[in-house]
Coordinates of C-alpha atoms in Angstrom, one line a residue:
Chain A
X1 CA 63.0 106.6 122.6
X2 CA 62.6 110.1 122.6
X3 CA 59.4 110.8 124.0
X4 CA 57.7 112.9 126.8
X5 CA 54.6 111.2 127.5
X6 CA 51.9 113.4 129.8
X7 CA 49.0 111.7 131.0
X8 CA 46.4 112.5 130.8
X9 CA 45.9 114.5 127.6
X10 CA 42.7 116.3 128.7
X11 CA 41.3 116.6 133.0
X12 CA 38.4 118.3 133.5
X13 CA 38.2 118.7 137.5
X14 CA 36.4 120.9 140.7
X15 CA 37.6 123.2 142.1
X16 CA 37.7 121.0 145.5
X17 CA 38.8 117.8 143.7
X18 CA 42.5 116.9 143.7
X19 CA 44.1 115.3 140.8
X20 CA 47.6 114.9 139.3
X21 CA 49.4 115.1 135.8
X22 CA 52.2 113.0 135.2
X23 CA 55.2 112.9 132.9
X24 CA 57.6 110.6 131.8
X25 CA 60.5 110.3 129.5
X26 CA 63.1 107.2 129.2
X27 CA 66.1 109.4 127.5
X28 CA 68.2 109.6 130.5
X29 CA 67.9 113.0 130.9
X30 CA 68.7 114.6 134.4
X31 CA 66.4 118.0 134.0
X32 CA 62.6 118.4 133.5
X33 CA 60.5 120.9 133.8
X34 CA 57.1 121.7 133.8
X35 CA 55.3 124.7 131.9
X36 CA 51.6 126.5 131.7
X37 CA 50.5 128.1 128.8
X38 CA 47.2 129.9 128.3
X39 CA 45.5 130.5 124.7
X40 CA 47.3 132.8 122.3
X41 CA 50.2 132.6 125.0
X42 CA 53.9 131.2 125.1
X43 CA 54.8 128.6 127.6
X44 CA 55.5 130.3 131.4
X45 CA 57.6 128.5 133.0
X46 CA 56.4 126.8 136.3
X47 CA 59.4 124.3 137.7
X48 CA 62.7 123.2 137.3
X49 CA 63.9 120.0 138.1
X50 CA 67.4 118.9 138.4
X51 CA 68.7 115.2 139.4
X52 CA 65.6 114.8 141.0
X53 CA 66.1 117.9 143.1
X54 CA 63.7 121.2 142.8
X55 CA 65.7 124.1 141.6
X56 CA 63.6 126.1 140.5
X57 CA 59.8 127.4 141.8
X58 CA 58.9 130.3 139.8
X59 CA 56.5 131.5 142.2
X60 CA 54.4 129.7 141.7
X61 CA 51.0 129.2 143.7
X62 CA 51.1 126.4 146.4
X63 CA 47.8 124.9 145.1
X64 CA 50.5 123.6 142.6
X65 CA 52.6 120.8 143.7
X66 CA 55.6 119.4 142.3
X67 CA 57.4 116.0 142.9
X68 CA 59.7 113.7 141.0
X69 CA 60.0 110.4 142.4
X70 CA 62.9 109.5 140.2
X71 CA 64.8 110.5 137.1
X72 CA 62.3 109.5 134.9
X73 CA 59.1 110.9 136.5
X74 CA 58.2 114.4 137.3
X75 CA 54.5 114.8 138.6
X76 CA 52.1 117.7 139.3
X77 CA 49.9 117.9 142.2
X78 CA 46.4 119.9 141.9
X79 CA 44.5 120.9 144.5
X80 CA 42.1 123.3 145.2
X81 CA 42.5 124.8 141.8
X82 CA 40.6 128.2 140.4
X83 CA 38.8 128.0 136.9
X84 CA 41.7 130.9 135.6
X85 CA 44.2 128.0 136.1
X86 CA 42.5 126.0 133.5
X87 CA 45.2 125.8 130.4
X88 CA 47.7 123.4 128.6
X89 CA 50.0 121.9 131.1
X90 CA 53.4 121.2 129.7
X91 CA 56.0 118.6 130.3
X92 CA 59.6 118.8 129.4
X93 CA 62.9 117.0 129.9
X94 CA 66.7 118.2 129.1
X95 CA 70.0 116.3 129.7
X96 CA 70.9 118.8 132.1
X97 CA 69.8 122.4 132.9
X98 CA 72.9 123.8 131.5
X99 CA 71.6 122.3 127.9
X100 CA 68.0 123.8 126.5
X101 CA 67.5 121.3 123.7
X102 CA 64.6 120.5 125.7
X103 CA 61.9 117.6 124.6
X104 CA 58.4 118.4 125.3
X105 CA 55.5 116.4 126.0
X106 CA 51.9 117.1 124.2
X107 CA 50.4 118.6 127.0
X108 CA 47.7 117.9 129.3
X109 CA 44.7 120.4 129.1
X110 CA 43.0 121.2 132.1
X111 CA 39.7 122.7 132.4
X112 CA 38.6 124.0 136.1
X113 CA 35.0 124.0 136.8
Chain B
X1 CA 61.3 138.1 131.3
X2 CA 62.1 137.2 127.6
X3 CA 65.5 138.3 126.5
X4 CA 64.6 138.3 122.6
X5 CA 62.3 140.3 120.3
X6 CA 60.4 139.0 117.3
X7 CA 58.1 140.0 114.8
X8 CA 54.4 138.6 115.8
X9 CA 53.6 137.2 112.9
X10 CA 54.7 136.6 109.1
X11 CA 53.5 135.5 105.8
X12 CA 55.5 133.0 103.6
X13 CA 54.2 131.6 100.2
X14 CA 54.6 127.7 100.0
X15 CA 58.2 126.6 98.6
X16 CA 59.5 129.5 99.0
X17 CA 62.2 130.2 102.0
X18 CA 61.0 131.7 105.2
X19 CA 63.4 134.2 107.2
X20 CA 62.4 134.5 110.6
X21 CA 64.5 137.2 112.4
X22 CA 65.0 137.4 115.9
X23 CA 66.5 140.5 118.3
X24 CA 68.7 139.6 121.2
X25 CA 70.7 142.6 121.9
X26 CA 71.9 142.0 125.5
X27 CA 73.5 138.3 125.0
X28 CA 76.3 137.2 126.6
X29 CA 79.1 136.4 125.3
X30 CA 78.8 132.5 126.3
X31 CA 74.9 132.2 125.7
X32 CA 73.7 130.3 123.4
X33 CA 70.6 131.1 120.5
X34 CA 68.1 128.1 120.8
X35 CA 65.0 128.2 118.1
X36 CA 61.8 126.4 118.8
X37 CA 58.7 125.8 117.2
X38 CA 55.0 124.5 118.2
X39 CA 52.6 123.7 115.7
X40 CA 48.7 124.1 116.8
X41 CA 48.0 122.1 120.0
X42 CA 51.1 120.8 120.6
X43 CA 54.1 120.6 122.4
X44 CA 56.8 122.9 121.3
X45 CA 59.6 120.9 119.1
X46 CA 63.4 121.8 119.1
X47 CA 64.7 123.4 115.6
X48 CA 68.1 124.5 116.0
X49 CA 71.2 126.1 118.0
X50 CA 74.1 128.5 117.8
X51 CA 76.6 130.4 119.3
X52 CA 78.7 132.3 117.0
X53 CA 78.7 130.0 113.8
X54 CA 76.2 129.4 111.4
X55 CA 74.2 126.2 111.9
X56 CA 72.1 123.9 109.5
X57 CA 70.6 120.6 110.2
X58 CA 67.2 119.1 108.1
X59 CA 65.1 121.6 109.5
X60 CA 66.5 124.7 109.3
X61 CA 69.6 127.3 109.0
X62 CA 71.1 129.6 111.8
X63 CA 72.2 133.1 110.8
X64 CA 74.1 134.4 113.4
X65 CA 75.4 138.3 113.1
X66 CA 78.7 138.7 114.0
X67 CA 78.1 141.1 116.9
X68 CA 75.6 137.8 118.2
X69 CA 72.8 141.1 118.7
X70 CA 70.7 139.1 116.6
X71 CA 69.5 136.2 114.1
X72 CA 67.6 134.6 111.3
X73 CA 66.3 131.3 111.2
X74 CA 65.9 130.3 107.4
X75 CA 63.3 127.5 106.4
X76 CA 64.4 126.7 102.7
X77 CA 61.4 125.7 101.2
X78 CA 58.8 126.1 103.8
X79 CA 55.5 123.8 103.4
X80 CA 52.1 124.3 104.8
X81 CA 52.9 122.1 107.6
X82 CA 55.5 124.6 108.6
X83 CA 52.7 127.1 109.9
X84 CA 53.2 127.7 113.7
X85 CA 54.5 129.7 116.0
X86 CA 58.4 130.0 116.1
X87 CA 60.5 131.1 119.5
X88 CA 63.8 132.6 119.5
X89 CA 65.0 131.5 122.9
X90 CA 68.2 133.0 125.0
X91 CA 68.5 131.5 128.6
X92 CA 68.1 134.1 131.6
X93 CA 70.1 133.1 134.8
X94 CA 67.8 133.3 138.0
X95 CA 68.1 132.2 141.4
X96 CA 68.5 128.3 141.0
X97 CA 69.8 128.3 137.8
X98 CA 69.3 128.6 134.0
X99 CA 65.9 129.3 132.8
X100 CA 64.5 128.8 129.0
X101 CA 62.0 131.9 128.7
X102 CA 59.6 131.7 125.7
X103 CA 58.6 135.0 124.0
X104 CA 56.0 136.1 122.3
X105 CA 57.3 134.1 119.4
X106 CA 56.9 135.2 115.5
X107 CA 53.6 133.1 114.0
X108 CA 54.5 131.9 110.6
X109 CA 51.7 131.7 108.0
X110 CA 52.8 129.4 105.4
X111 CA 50.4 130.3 102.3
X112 CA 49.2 127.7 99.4

């Protein structure tokens, strides 16, 4: 199995609502990641995740709200979220940081009304 | 930001091979060259590595210049379904770690 699997694919939500994307993958792998990316745009990079532990926050806004349970899920908490965060919300997994042959999910795309 | 330079888009006629260059003048000397690809509405898909050495697998080929300042990645007979938008990719170290930074990426037309 070498999937990412995002659920779900597409979220429309309020701006008051909170909701939350998840991610899983079943390779073993000890890093994931999540990534935003806007139209026309390469993926920004949002979090790092290694062995379960946040290493990285790329300053991201606190409306924005990581957590990984275990090794095999990452999730993303939403709340209170503005209609320019609206974009495709990318999932991905590595064996470790130190390796970038990274597997991505398909994406969830989130529309902010 | 995005240690590499690319070209922001290219043509290729279908069949024939596609040369994708990529800039990454201020490597280290341990870094690696990772090449990634994402085809319309998807997530982006691993290609292909290298350090110093050429590489090949069924995707692609890795040109590497010997001074590591900079790359190809060769499609050898590239097909209308190889129309996407191609990242050269060198890791930037930040506080917590190794981070993979996408660029702007090259967007390959593959033409009929």
């Amino acid at each position: 199995d070498t999937e990412v699997t995002q659920t779900p694919k597409h979220l429309v939500m309020g701006m008051t609502n909170k909701k939350s994307l998840k991610c899983e993958q079943h390779m073993g792998h000890r890093a994931m990641y999540w990534y935003k990316q806007k139209a026309k745009k390469p993926p920004e990079l949002m979090f790092v995740y290694s062995y379960e532990k946040l290493s990285i926050n790329e300053s991201v806004p606190s409306r924005f709200s990581p957590e990984c349970p275990n090794s095999s899920l990452l999730n993303l908490h939403l709340h209170a979220l503005q209609p320019e965060d609206s974009a495709l919300y990318l999932c991905a997994s590595s064996q470790g940081v130190q390796i970038t042959e990274a597997f991505f999910g398909q994406g969830t795309r989130l529309t902010v009304v | 930001d995005a240690k590499t330079t690319q070209p922001p888009s290219m043509d290729c006629a279908e069949g024939r091979a596609a040369n994708l260059p990529c800039n990454h003048s201020t490597i280290s000397g341990n870094e690696y060259v990772y090449w990634y690809r994402q085809i319309h509405s998807q997530g982006p898909q691993y290609i292909i590595h290298g350090l110093k050495n050429n590489e090949t697998n069924e995707m692609a080929s890795l040109i590497i210049t010997e001074d590591r300042k900079s790359s190809t990645l060769i499609l050898p007979h590239a097909t209308l379904r190889d129309t996407a938008v191609y990242y050269c990719i060198v890791r930037v170290v930040g506080t917590g770690g190794f981070k993979t930074i996408f660029g702007a990426g090259t967007r390959l037309f593959v033409k009929a």
